[in-house]
Coordinates of C-alpha atoms and ligand atoms in Angstrom, one line a residue:
M1 CA 91.2 117.6 107.9
I2 CA 91.4 114.0 106.9
A3 CA 94.8 112.8 106.0
P4 CA 94.9 111.1 102.6
F5 CA 95.1 107.5 103.0
T6 CA 98.2 105.7 102.0
P7 CA 98.3 102.1 102.1
A8 CA 102.1 102.2 103.1
G9 CA 102.9 98.8 102.5
H10 CA 100.6 97.1 104.5
F11 CA 98.0 96.4 101.9
R12 CA 99.1 94.1 99.4
P13 CA 98.1 90.3 98.4
G14 CA 99.0 88.3 101.1
A15 CA 99.6 90.9 103.8
L16 CA 98.8 89.5 107.2
F17 CA 96.3 90.7 109.8
L18 CA 95.3 89.2 113.0
A19 CA 91.5 89.2 113.5
P20 CA 89.4 91.1 116.1
M21 CA 88.3 88.1 118.8
V22 CA 87.0 88.5 121.9
A23 CA 89.1 87.2 124.8
L24 CA 91.9 86.6 122.2
S25 CA 93.1 89.4 120.4
H26 CA 94.9 91.2 123.2
R27 CA 98.2 92.5 124.0
A28 CA 99.8 89.3 125.3
L29 CA 98.6 87.6 122.2
R30 CA 100.1 90.2 119.9
E31 CA 103.3 90.0 122.1
L32 CA 103.5 86.2 121.7
I33 CA 103.3 86.5 117.9
L34 CA 105.7 89.5 118.0
E35 CA 108.3 87.0 119.6
F36 CA 107.9 84.4 116.8
G37 CA 108.4 87.4 114.2
G38 CA 105.4 89.2 114.1
L39 CA 102.8 90.4 111.4
D40 CA 101.6 93.3 109.2
L41 CA 98.3 94.7 111.3
A42 CA 96.7 93.6 114.4
Y43 CA 93.1 94.3 115.3
T44 CA 91.9 94.3 118.9
E45 CA 89.1 92.6 120.4
M46 CA 86.0 94.6 120.0
A47 CA 85.1 97.4 122.4
S48 CA 81.9 98.8 123.0
A49 CA 81.7 102.7 121.8
G50 CA 79.2 103.3 124.4
A51 CA 81.4 102.0 126.9
V52 CA 84.5 103.9 126.0
V53 CA 82.6 107.0 125.9
S54 CA 81.2 106.4 129.5
G55 CA 84.7 105.8 130.6
S56 CA 84.0 101.8 131.6
P57 CA 87.3 100.7 133.2
Y58 CA 87.6 97.7 130.9
E59 CA 87.6 99.3 127.3
D60 CA 91.0 100.5 128.2
C61 CA 92.2 97.1 128.4
Y62 CA 90.3 95.9 125.4
L63 CA 92.0 98.7 123.3
D64 CA 95.6 98.4 124.8
P65 CA 97.8 99.0 121.7
G66 CA 101.1 97.6 122.9
P67 CA 103.5 96.3 122.3
E68 CA 103.6 97.9 118.6
P69 CA 100.8 100.6 118.6
G70 CA 101.6 101.3 114.9
K71 CA 100.3 98.0 113.8
V72 CA 97.2 98.1 115.5
V73 CA 93.7 98.9 114.8
Y74 CA 90.9 99.5 117.5
Q75 CA 87.8 97.7 116.7
L76 CA 84.7 99.3 118.0
Y77 CA 80.9 98.4 117.8
A78 CA 78.0 100.5 118.7
T79 CA 74.4 100.2 119.1
K80 CA 73.8 103.8 118.3
G81 CA 75.6 105.8 115.6
E82 CA 76.6 108.6 117.4
R83 CA 78.4 106.8 120.3
M84 CA 80.7 105.6 117.4
S85 CA 82.1 109.0 116.4
E86 CA 81.9 110.1 120.3
A87 CA 84.4 107.1 121.1
L88 CA 86.5 107.8 118.1
A89 CA 86.9 111.4 119.1
F90 CA 87.8 110.1 122.6
L91 CA 90.5 107.6 121.4
K92 CA 91.8 110.5 119.2
N93 CA 93.2 112.0 122.2
R94 CA 94.6 108.9 124.0
P95 CA 98.2 109.2 125.0
A96 CA 100.9 108.0 122.8
S97 CA 101.9 105.7 125.5
G98 CA 98.5 104.0 125.6
L99 CA 97.5 101.9 128.5
P100 CA 100.3 100.9 130.9
A101 CA 100.4 96.9 131.7
A102 CA 98.4 95.7 134.5
G103 CA 96.0 98.4 135.1
A104 CA 98.3 100.9 136.4
P105 CA 97.3 104.5 136.1
P106 CA 97.7 106.0 132.4
A107 CA 101.2 107.3 131.9
G108 CA 100.0 110.7 130.3
G109 CA 102.6 112.3 127.8
P110 CA 102.2 113.9 124.8
T111 CA 98.9 113.3 122.9
V112 CA 99.5 111.5 119.6
S113 CA 96.4 110.9 117.6
G114 CA 94.6 107.8 119.1
G115 CA 97.4 106.6 121.2
G116 CA 99.6 106.0 118.1
V117 CA 97.6 103.2 116.5
F118 CA 97.4 102.6 112.9
G119 CA 93.7 102.9 112.3
A120 CA 90.3 102.1 113.9
D121 CA 87.6 99.6 112.6
I122 CA 83.8 99.4 112.6
N123 CA 82.3 96.2 113.3
F124 CA 79.4 95.4 111.1
G125 CA 79.8 91.8 111.2
C126 CA 79.5 90.6 114.9
A127 CA 76.5 88.1 114.6
A128 CA 76.4 87.3 118.2
P129 CA 72.7 87.4 119.1
H130 CA 73.4 89.6 122.4
I131 CA 74.9 92.3 119.9
T132 CA 72.7 92.0 116.9
K133 CA 69.6 92.1 118.9
A134 CA 70.8 95.5 120.6
G135 CA 71.2 96.8 116.8
G136 CA 74.9 96.5 116.9
G137 CA 77.3 94.5 114.7
A138 CA 75.8 92.5 111.6
A139 CA 72.6 94.3 112.2
W140 CA 73.9 97.6 110.9
M141 CA 73.8 95.7 107.3
R142 CA 70.2 95.3 107.4
E143 CA 70.1 99.2 107.3
P144 CA 72.5 100.3 105.0
E145 CA 71.5 104.0 105.1
R146 CA 71.9 104.0 108.8
A147 CA 75.2 102.3 108.5
F148 CA 76.5 105.1 105.9
E149 CA 75.4 107.8 108.5
L150 CA 77.4 106.2 111.2
V151 CA 80.7 106.1 108.8
R152 CA 80.3 109.4 107.8
T153 CA 80.0 110.9 111.2
A154 CA 82.9 108.4 112.5
R155 CA 85.0 109.7 109.4
A156 CA 84.4 113.5 110.2
V157 CA 86.2 113.0 113.7
W158 CA 88.9 110.1 113.1
D159 CA 91.9 111.2 110.7
K160 CA 93.6 107.6 110.2
P161 CA 92.7 104.9 108.3
L162 CA 89.2 103.7 109.1
S163 CA 87.9 99.9 108.1
A164 CA 84.6 98.3 108.3
K165 CA 84.6 94.5 109.0
I166 CA 81.4 92.9 107.4
R167 CA 79.9 89.7 106.8
L168 CA 77.9 88.9 103.6
G169 CA 74.5 90.0 104.7
Q170 CA 71.2 88.0 105.5
A171 CA 71.1 86.1 102.6
E172 CA 73.0 85.7 99.1
D173 CA 72.3 88.9 96.9
Y174 CA 75.5 90.1 95.6
G175 CA 74.1 93.3 94.1
R176 CA 73.1 94.4 97.6
L177 CA 76.5 93.6 99.2
A178 CA 78.5 95.4 96.5
D179 CA 76.3 98.5 97.1
F180 CA 76.7 98.2 100.8
V181 CA 80.7 98.1 100.3
K182 CA 80.4 101.2 97.7
G183 CA 78.3 102.8 100.3
L184 CA 80.8 102.2 103.0
A185 CA 83.5 103.8 100.7
E186 CA 81.7 106.7 99.6
A187 CA 81.0 107.4 103.4
G188 CA 84.8 107.2 104.1
V189 CA 85.9 104.1 104.8
D190 CA 89.1 103.1 103.7
Y191 CA 89.3 99.7 103.0
V192 CA 86.9 96.8 104.3
V193 CA 87.6 93.2 105.7
V194 CA 85.3 90.8 104.5
H195 CA 84.5 87.8 106.6
P196 CA 82.5 85.8 103.9
R197 CA 79.7 84.0 105.7
F198 CA 76.1 85.1 106.1
E199 CA 74.8 86.8 109.1
S200 CA 73.3 83.4 110.7
Q201 CA 76.1 81.1 109.2
K202 CA 78.5 79.6 112.2
F203 CA 81.8 78.1 111.4
R204 CA 80.4 74.7 110.2
R205 CA 80.4 75.4 106.5
Q206 CA 83.4 77.1 104.6
G207 CA 83.3 81.0 104.0
R208 CA 82.8 82.3 100.5
W209 CA 86.0 83.2 99.3
D210 CA 84.7 83.4 95.8
I211 CA 82.6 86.6 96.7
V212 CA 85.7 87.9 98.5
A213 CA 87.6 87.6 95.2
R214 CA 84.8 89.3 93.2
L215 CA 84.8 92.3 95.8
A216 CA 88.4 92.4 95.5
A217 CA 88.3 92.7 91.6
E218 CA 85.3 95.2 91.2
M219 CA 85.1 97.6 94.2
G220 CA 88.1 99.9 93.6
L221 CA 89.3 99.7 97.3
P222 CA 91.2 97.4 99.4
I223 CA 89.6 94.5 100.4
V224 CA 90.9 92.1 103.1
G225 CA 89.8 88.4 103.2
N226 CA 89.3 86.6 106.3
G227 CA 88.0 83.1 107.1
D228 CA 89.0 79.4 107.7
I229 CA 93.2 80.0 106.8
R230 CA 94.9 77.3 108.6
T231 CA 97.8 76.3 106.7
W232 CA 100.2 77.5 104.2
S233 CA 98.1 75.8 101.3
D234 CA 95.0 77.8 102.6
Y235 CA 96.8 81.0 102.3
R236 CA 98.6 80.5 99.3
R237 CA 95.3 79.5 97.5
R238 CA 93.5 82.4 99.0
V239 CA 96.3 84.8 98.0
E240 CA 96.2 83.6 94.5
E241 CA 92.6 83.3 93.8
T242 CA 91.6 86.6 95.5
R243 CA 94.7 89.0 95.0
S244 CA 92.9 90.7 97.7
A245 CA 94.8 93.5 99.6
G246 CA 95.5 91.2 102.7
I247 CA 94.6 87.7 104.4
M248 CA 93.3 88.0 108.0
I249 CA 93.5 85.2 110.5
G250 CA 91.7 84.7 113.5
R251 CA 91.6 81.3 115.3
E252 CA 94.6 79.6 113.8
A253 CA 96.5 82.7 115.5
A254 CA 95.6 81.4 118.9
R255 CA 96.1 77.8 118.0
R256 CA 99.4 78.3 116.5
P257 CA 100.7 81.8 117.2
W258 CA 103.8 81.2 114.9
I259 CA 101.4 80.9 111.9
F260 CA 102.5 84.4 110.4
A261 CA 106.2 83.4 110.9
L262 CA 105.5 80.1 109.3
L263 CA 103.6 81.8 106.3
R264 CA 106.3 84.2 105.7
G265 CA 109.2 81.6 106.0
K266 CA 107.1 79.5 103.3
E267 CA 106.5 82.7 101.0
A268 CA 110.6 83.0 100.9
A269 CA 111.1 79.1 100.7
T270 CA 108.8 76.6 100.4
D271 CA 110.6 74.1 102.3
F272 CA 110.5 76.1 105.0
S273 CA 109.6 74.7 108.6
M274 CA 109.6 75.4 112.2
E275 CA 110.3 73.7 115.2
V276 CA 108.3 75.0 118.3
D277 CA 108.9 74.3 121.6
L278 CA 105.2 73.8 122.9
R279 CA 105.9 73.6 126.6
A280 CA 107.9 77.0 126.4
T281 CA 105.2 78.8 124.3
A282 CA 102.7 77.7 126.9
Y283 CA 104.4 79.2 129.8
R284 CA 105.4 82.3 128.1
M285 CA 101.8 82.9 127.1
L286 CA 100.8 82.6 130.8
E287 CA 103.6 84.7 131.8
L288 CA 102.5 87.4 129.2
I289 CA 98.9 87.1 130.3
E290 CA 100.1 87.6 133.9
S291 CA 102.2 90.5 133.2
R292 CA 100.2 92.4 130.7
L293 CA 96.5 92.1 131.4
I294 CA 94.4 93.0 134.5
P295 CA 93.8 90.5 137.2
E296 CA 90.2 90.4 136.4
F297 CA 91.0 89.2 132.5
R298 CA 93.8 86.6 133.1
L299 CA 91.6 83.4 133.9
T300 CA 89.0 83.9 130.9
R301 CA 91.9 85.1 128.6
A302 CA 93.8 82.0 129.6
R303 CA 91.2 79.2 129.3
R304 CA 90.3 80.8 125.8
F305 CA 93.7 80.6 124.6
F306 CA 94.4 77.2 125.7
S307 CA 91.0 75.9 124.3
Y308 CA 92.7 76.6 120.7
F309 CA 96.4 76.2 121.8
A310 CA 95.8 72.7 123.2
D311 CA 95.0 71.1 119.7
N312 CA 98.7 71.0 119.0
F313 CA 99.0 68.4 121.8
G314 CA 98.8 64.6 121.2
Y315 CA 95.9 64.3 123.8
A316 CA 94.3 67.5 123.0
H317 CA 90.9 66.9 124.6
Y318 CA 92.4 65.6 127.6
I319 CA 94.7 68.7 128.2
K320 CA 92.4 71.1 127.0
W321 CA 89.6 69.8 129.2
K322 CA 92.3 70.0 132.1
L323 CA 93.3 73.7 131.1
V324 CA 89.8 75.2 130.6
N325 CA 88.7 74.0 134.0
A326 CA 91.9 74.9 135.9
P327 CA 90.8 77.4 138.6
D328 CA 93.7 79.7 138.5
L329 CA 96.9 80.0 136.5
D330 CA 99.2 78.2 138.6
A331 CA 97.0 75.3 138.3
M332 CA 97.1 75.7 134.3
R333 CA 100.9 75.6 135.1
R334 CA 100.8 72.2 137.0
E335 CA 98.6 70.5 134.6
L336 CA 101.0 71.6 131.8
E337 CA 103.9 70.2 133.9
A338 CA 102.1 66.9 134.7
Y339 CA 101.2 66.6 131.0
F340 CA 104.6 67.3 129.4
E341 CA 106.1 64.6 132.2
E342 CA 103.8 61.8 131.0
M343 CA 104.2 63.2 127.1
P344 CA 107.9 64.1 126.7
G345 CA 107.6 63.8 123.1
D346 CA 105.0 66.7 122.9
R347 CA 107.2 69.1 124.0
R348 CA 108.4 70.2 120.5
R349 CA 107.1 69.7 117.3
R350 CA 107.9 70.6 113.8
Y351 CA 105.4 72.5 111.5
D352 CA 105.7 72.5 107.8
E353 CA 102.4 73.4 107.0
Ligands
FMN1 C1 86.5 83.6 119.9 C2 85.9 84.4 118.8 C3 85.9 85.9 119.2 C4 85.5 86.5 117.8 N1 85.4 88.2 118.4 C5 85.0 89.0 117.3 C6 85.0 90.4 117.5 O1 85.4 90.9 118.6 N2 85.0 91.0 116.4 C7 84.9 90.8 115.1 O2 84.5 91.6 114.3 N3 85.0 89.3 115.1 C8 85.1 88.6 115.9 N4 85.1 87.2 115.7 C9 85.2 86.7 114.3 C10 86.9 86.7 113.8 O3 87.1 88.1 113.7 C11 86.7 86.2 112.2 O4 86.2 87.0 111.4 C12 86.4 84.7 112.4 O5 86.8 83.9 113.3 C13 86.7 83.9 111.0 O6 88.2 84.0 110.9 P1 89.0 82.7 111.2 O7 88.4 81.6 110.5 O8 90.5 82.9 110.7 O9 88.8 82.3 112.7 C14 85.4 86.5 116.8 C15 85.8 84.8 116.5 C16 85.9 84.1 117.4 C17 86.3 82.8 117.0

């Protein structure tokens, strides 16, 4: 039996969500964000439903729900509809403890539906060619009936909140998009996350928040908006314009893991600002990556994190290049140390926007 969906405070204009991002939205980043003050809901990076079903060793790491499982949403993509429901049926029986750090064997313990997570999300938005060519991600939006069938079968097995993350489709056609969202709702999703770009659009042009606002006003189910939120003024403007059920932030969360705390602080008092110890934050992230992620993931995850985080530094391009080319995490530490020796003024920075 499907539990009735209760938004329970997670959905309100301005609720803060972490976006699913491959190699970025992992447990170490969530812990770092939590140390700055946390957020409302955090999506995992996408995991392949097929790989979950076949027991691939890595999917457990993509879907590690720690440190606060109750605020985590698993994101899954599928190229075949039946894999989605099989994966959700499998995840439903995950132990409450989820995955222990650093690849130790699962701890067992009582089964709590889905490892204690808040919910699951179906990826209908990923536009990476290797995913869409195989029929996954945004390719589902080209065949709405098949997408609805996938949602119905997923809904039949998953008794927690279920969302779909979508783009705008292949070309501008509001009627088609609205029908797609309605069809998803009828098939059983509880809310929809909209990254308002067309399938072939990269990040160069701004996302279409006007379309998010219209969907939020007209669809009758919670719509979460996502895309290009970098500052307090971006955030405030989008909350006011859309009154959507939440705001999801992706890249800025890697660039400034304190962004959620900064936004919350400014909501309470607009003259709020934060002084951040960039050196300590960089070291802490390396420590979290080493202690929370399996060895095979550490270097790629650290490189991807620093490719955003380095934007905080005065000589961003220089240090970014050094960090993303460092052969291991200790070499990254040495690069950071050398940089801060040269540039002691970059150790701490105040952020008010
Ligand atoms: C490195 C990277 C990886 C991403 N991986 C995923 C993913 O696994 N699933 C997904 O739905 N979207 C993914 N996205 C898209 C983001 O979730 C988000 O929709 C997009 O970055 C726009 O939000 P932003 O402007 O706040 O970054 C990814 C984006 C980036 C930059």
